[in-house]
Short mmCIF file of C-alpha atoms in Angstrom, two decimals:
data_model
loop_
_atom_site.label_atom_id
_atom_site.label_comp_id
_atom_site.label_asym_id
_atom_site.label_seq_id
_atom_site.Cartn_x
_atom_site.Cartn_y
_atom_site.Cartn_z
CA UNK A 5 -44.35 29.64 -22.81
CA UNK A 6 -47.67 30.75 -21.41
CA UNK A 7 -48.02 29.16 -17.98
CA UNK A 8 -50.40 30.24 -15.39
CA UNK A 9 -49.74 31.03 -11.61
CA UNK A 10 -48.97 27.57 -9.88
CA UNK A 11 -48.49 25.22 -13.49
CA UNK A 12 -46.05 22.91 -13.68
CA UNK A 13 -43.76 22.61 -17.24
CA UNK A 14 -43.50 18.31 -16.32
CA UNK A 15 -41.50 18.21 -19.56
CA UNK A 16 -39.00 19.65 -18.42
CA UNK A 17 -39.25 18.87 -14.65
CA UNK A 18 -38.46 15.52 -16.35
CA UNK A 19 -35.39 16.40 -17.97
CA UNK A 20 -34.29 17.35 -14.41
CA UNK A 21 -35.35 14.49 -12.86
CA UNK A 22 -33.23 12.33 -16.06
CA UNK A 23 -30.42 14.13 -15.58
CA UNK A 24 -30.64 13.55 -11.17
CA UNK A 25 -31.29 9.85 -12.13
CA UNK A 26 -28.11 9.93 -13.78
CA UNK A 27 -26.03 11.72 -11.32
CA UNK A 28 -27.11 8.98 -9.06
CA UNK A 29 -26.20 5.92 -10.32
CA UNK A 30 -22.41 7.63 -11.44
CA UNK A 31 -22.77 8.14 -7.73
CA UNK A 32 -23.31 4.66 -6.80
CA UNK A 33 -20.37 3.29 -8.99
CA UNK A 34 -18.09 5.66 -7.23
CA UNK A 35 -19.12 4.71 -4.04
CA UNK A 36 -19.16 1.31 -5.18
CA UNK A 37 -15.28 1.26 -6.28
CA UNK A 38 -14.54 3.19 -2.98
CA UNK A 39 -15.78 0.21 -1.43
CA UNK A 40 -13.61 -2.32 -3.03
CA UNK A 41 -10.54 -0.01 -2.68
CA UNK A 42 -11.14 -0.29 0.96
CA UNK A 43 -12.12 -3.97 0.81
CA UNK A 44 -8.25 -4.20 -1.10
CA UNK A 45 -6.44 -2.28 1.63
CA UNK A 46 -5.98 0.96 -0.49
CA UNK A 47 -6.78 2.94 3.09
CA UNK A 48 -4.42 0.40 5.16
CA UNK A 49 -5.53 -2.88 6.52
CA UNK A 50 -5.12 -4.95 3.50
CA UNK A 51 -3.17 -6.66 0.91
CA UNK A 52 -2.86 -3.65 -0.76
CA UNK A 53 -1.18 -1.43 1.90
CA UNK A 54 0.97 -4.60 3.74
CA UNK A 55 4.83 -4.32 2.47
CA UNK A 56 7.93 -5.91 3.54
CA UNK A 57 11.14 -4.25 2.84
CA UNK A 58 14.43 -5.61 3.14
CA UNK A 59 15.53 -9.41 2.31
CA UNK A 60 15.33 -12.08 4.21
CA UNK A 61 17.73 -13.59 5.78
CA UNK A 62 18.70 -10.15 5.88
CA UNK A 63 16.29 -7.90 8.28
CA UNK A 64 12.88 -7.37 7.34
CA UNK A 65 10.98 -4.96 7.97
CA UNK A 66 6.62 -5.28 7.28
CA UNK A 67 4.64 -1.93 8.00
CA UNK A 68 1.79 -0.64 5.90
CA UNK A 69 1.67 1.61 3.36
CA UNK A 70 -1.41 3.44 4.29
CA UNK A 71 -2.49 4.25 7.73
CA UNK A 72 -4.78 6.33 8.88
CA UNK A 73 -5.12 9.29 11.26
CA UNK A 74 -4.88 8.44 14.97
CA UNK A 75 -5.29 5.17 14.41
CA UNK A 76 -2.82 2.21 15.51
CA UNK A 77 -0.54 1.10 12.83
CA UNK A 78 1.85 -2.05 12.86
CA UNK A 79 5.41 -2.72 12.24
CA UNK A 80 7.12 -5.90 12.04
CA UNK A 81 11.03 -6.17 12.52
CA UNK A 82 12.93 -9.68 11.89
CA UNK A 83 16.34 -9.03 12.78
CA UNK A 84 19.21 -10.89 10.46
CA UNK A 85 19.81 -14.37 10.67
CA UNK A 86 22.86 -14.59 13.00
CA UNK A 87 26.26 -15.94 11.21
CA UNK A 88 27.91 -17.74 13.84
CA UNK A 89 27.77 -19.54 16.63
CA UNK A 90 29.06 -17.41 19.06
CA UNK A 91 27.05 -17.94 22.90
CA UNK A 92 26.90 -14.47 23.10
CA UNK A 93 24.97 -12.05 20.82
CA UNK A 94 24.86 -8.48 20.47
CA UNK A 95 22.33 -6.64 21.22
CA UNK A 96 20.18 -5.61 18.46
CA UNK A 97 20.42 -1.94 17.54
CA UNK A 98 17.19 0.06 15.76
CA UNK A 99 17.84 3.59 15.23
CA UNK A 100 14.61 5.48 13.55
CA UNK A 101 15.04 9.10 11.75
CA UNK A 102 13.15 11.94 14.17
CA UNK A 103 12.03 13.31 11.04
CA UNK A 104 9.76 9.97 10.56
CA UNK A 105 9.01 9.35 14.50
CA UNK A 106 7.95 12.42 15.70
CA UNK A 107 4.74 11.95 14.22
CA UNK A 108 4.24 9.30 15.43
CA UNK A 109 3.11 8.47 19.25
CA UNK A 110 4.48 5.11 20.27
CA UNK A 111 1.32 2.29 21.36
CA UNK A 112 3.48 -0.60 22.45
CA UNK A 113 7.06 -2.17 21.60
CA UNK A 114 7.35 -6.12 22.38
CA UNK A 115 9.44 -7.13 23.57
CA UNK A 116 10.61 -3.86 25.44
CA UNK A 117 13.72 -2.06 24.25
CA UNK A 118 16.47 -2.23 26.74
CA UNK A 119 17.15 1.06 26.24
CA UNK A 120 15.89 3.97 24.18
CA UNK A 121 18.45 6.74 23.91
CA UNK A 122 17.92 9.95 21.66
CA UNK A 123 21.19 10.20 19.54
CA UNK A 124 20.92 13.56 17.35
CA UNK A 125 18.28 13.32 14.48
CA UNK A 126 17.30 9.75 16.24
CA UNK A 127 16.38 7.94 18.03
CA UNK A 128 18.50 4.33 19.09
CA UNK A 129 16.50 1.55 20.27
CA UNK A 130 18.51 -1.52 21.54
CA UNK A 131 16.74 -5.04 21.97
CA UNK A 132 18.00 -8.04 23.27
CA UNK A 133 18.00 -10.55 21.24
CA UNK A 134 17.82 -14.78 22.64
CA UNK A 135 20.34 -16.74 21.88
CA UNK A 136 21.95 -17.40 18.95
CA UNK A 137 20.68 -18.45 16.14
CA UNK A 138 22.27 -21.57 14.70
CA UNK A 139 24.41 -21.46 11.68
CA UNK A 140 22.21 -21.68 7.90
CA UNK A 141 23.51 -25.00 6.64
CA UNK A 142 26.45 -25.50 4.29
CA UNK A 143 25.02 -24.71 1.08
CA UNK A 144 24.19 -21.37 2.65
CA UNK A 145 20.39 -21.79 2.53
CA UNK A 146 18.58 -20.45 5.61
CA UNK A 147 17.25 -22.42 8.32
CA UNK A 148 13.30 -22.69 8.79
CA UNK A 149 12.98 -22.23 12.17
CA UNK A 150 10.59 -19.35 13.97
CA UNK A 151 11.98 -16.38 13.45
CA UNK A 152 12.38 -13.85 16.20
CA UNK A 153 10.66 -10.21 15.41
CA UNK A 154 9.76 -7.28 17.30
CA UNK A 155 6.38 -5.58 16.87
CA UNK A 156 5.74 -1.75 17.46
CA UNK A 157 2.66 -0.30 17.41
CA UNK A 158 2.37 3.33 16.66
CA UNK A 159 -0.06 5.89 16.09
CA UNK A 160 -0.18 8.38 13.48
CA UNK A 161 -0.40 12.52 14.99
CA UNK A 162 0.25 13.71 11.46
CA UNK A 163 -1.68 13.16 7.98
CA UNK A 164 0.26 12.81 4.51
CA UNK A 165 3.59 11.50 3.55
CA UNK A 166 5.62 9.93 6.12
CA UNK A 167 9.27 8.82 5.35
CA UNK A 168 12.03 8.25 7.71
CA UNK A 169 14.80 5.88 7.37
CA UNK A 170 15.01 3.13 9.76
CA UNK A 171 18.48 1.28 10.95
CA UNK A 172 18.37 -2.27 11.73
CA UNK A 173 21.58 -3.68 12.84
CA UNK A 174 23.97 -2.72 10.16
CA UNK A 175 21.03 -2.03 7.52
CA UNK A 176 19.12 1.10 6.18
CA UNK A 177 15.68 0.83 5.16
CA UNK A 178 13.55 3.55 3.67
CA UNK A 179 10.37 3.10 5.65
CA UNK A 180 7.03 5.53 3.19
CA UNK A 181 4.12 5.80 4.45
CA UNK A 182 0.83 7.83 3.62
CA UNK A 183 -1.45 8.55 6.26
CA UNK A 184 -5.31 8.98 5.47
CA UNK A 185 -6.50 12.04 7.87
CA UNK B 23 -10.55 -2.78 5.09
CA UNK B 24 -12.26 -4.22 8.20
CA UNK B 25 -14.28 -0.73 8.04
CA UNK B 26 -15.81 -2.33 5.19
CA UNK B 27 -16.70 -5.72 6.45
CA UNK B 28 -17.39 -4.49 10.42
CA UNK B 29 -19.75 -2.16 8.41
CA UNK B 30 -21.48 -4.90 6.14
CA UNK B 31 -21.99 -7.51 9.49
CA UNK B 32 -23.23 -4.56 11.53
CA UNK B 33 -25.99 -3.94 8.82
CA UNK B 34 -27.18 -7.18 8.14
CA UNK B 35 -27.75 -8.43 11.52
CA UNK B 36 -29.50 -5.63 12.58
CA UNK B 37 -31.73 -5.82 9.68
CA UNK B 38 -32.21 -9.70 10.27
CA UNK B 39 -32.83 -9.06 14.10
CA UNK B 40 -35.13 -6.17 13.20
CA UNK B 41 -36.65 -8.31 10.68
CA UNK B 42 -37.02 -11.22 13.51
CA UNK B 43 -38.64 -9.40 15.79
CA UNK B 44 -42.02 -8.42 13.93
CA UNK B 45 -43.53 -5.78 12.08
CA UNK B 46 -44.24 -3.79 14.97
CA UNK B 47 -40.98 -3.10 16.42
CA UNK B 48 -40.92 -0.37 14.55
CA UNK B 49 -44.11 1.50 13.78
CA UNK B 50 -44.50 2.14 17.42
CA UNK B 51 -43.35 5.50 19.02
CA UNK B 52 -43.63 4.77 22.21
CA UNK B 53 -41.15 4.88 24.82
CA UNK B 54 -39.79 2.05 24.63
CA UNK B 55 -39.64 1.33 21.23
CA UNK B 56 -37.67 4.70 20.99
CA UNK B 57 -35.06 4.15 23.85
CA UNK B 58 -34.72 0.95 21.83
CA UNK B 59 -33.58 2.51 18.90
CA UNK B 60 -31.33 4.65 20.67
CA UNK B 61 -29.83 2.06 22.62
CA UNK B 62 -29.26 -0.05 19.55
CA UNK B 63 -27.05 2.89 17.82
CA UNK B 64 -25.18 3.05 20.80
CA UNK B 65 -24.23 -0.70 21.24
CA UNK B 66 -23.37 -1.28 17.19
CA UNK B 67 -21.01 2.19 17.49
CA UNK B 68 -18.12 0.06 19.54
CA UNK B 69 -17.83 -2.85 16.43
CA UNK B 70 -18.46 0.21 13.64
CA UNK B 71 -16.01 2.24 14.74
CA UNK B 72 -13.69 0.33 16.70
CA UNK B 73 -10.20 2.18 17.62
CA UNK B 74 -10.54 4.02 14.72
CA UNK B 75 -10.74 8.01 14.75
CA UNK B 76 -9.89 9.23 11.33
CA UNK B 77 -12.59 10.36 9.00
CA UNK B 78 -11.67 8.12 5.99
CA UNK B 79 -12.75 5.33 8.61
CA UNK B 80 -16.02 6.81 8.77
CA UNK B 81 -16.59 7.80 5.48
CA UNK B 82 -15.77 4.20 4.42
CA UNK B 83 -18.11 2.83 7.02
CA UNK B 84 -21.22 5.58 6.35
CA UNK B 85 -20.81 4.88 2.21
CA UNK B 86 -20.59 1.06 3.04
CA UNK B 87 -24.14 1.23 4.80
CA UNK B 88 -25.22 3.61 2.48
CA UNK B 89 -24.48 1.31 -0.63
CA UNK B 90 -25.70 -1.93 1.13
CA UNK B 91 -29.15 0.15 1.70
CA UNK B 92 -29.05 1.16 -2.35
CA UNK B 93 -28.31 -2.54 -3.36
CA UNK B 94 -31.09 -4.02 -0.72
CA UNK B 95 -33.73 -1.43 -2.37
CA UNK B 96 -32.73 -2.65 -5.82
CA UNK B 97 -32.41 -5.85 -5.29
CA UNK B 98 -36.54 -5.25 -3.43
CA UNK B 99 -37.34 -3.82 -6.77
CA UNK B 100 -35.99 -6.38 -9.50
CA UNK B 101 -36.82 -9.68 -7.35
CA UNK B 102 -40.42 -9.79 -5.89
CA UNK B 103 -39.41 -12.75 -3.14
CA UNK B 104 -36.57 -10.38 -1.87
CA UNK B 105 -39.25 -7.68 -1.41
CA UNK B 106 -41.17 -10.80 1.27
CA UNK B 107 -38.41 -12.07 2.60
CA UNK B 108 -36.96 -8.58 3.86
CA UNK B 109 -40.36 -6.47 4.71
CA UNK B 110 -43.24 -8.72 4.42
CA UNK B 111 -46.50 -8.25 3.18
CA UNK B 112 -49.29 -6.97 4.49
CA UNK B 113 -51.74 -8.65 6.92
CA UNK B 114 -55.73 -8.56 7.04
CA UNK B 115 -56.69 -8.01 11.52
CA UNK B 116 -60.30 -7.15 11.16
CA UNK B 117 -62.46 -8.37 7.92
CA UNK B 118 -66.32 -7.56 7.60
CA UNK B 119 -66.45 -6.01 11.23
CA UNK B 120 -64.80 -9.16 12.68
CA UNK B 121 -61.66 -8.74 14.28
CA UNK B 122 -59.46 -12.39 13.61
CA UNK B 123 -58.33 -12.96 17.03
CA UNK B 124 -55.77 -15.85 16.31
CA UNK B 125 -54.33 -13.94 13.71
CA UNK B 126 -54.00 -11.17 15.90
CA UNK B 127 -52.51 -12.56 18.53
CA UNK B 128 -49.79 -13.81 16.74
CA UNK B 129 -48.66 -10.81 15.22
CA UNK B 130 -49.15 -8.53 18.89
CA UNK B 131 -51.66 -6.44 18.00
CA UNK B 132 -54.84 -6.24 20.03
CA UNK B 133 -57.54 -4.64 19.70
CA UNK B 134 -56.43 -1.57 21.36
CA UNK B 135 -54.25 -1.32 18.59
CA UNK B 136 -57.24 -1.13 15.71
CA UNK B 137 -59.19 1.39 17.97
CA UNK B 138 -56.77 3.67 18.32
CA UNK B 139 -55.67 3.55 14.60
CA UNK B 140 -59.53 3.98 13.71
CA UNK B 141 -59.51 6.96 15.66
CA UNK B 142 -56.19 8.75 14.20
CA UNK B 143 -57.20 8.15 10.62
CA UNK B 144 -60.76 8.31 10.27
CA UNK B 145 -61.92 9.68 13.83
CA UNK B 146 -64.50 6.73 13.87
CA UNK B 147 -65.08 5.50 17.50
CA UNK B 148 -65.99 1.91 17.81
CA UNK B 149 -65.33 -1.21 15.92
CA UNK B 150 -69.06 -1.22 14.50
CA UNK B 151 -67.67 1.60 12.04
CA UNK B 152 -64.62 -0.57 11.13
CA UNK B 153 -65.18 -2.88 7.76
CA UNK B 154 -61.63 -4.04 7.29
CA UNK B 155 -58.12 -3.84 8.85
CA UNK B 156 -54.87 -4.46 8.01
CA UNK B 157 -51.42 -4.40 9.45
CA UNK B 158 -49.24 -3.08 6.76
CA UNK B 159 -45.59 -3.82 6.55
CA UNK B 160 -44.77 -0.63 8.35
CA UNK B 161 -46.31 -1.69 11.20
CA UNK B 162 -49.21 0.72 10.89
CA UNK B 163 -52.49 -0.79 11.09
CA UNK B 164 -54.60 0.89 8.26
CA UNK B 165 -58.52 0.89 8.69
CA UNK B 166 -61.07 0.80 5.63
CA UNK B 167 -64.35 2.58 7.22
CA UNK B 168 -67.83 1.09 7.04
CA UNK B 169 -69.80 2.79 4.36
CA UNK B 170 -72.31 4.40 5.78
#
């Protein structure tokens, strides 16, 4: 192919140019799907990532699946439905694997704990719970009124798979999370 | 998922405020203009990026403005009245030597404004040498010289 100093070959600066065209718009479809995986909560934040584990009127526990990196992340607690109607109630008990909280720094707890006590390989939270809760009706169906729940806000230090076990009264939930760096 | 949407609002009403305030907002590098721009960025960075520090937060926000900006640019090149409504179309300031005052004066530009575009891009010195100008959608006034 005879081409002076300084000549351009546009056939096959065109083929070039085709094939950049094409990278492109693969280019915008990925960004576009990384858009609606965000808009869906697949990086936290949406109906994607929000979970509740546990059955009510058993405790609950909502938290999201993905977090991110440094970035505030919610949990919900609903303790049990109480079973009697004793005046007095115990106080609630949470006790959270160190494996899982250490990576975590803790934003805000409401209501406060009233006390926090590190127990080896946890840590025990105890809340005090209002009074109690009347008794679900006779055919065993649960009430509908407000439940009571505790929200904790924490903030990932740590990217990847989280997992930790969480205690809620008597109960053991397996709390997974992945966090987004 | 707010990343996406605090992104999306962010965009679109800067571009309808930009849009708002005239063609030229920002064809102007003047001081102003440019501590404008500046100050802009900073006041939008708050509702971007909110309380969130992780990259994937950013990347989502960046590729959501970056998308928006590829969709607006097709959407300019498939559908002609999208192309008006978002940039505008050129406007004629000066025709046969005569600059249009009314027409000037509502879209800001006086005739400073034509001289010293007259001088930048054809070094011509007085409005005699000037047949025709027009405000482009830039913002740049372009001048078509007298023939001699």
């Amino acid at each position: 192919m005879g081409r002076t100093q300084g000549q351009r070959d546009f056939q096959d600066e065109l083929t070039y140019h085709r094939r950049e065209w094409m990278v492109q718009r693969v280019g915008w479809i990925v960004m576009a799907l990384l858009i609606l995986a965000a808009l869906v909560g697949a990086f936290g934040s949406g109906p994607l990532s929000s979970v509740t584990i546990g059955h009510a009127p058993q405790a609950t526990l909502e938290y999201e699946r993905f977090a991110r990196y440094a970035t505030s992340t919610g949990l919900r607690i609903t303790p049990a439905l109480a079973r009697t109607t004793a005046d007095r109630v115990e106080p609630l008990s949470v006790e959270i694997d160190r494996s899982f909280l250490d990576d975590y720094s803790i934003v805000s707890i409401v209501p406060e704990p009233r006390s926090v006590r590190a127990a080896a390989g946890r840590y025990i939270l105890e809340f005090e719970l209002d009074e109690a809760r009347p008794a679900p009706s006779a055919d065993g169906t649960p009430d509908d009124l407000p439940r009571q729940a505790i929200t904790i806000h924490l903030r990932p230090q740590a990217i990847g798979s989280r997992a930790g076990t969480w205690r809620i009264g008597a109960e053991t939930l397996h709390v997974d999370q992945f966090v987004y760096p | 998922m707010d990343a996406v949407i605090r992104a999306a609002v962010v965009y679109i009403f800067v571009l309808l405020l930009m849009r708002l305030s005239g063609k030229r907002t920002l064809a102007q590098v003047t001081t102003f203009d440019f501590v404008l721009l500046l100050i802009i960025s900073e006041a939008t960075q708050q509702a971007l990026i909110d309380d969130d520090n992780s990259m994937i937060n950013a990347a989502i926000a960046v590729t959501t403005l970056v998308g928006l900006n590829v969709l607006m640019s097709v959407l300019k090149q498939r559908f002609k009245f999208i192309e008006r409504l978002l940039e505008g179309i050129p406007l004629v300031i000066v025709a046969n030597g005569k600059p249009l005052r009314d027409v000037m004066d509502k879209a800001r530009v006086d005739t400073e404004d034509v001289l010293d575009a007259a001088r930048e891009t054809h070094g011509l010195e007085s409005f005699g040498q000037i047949k025709h100008a027009v405000l482009e959608r830039s913002g740049k006034i372009s001048i078509i010289p007298r023939e001699k």
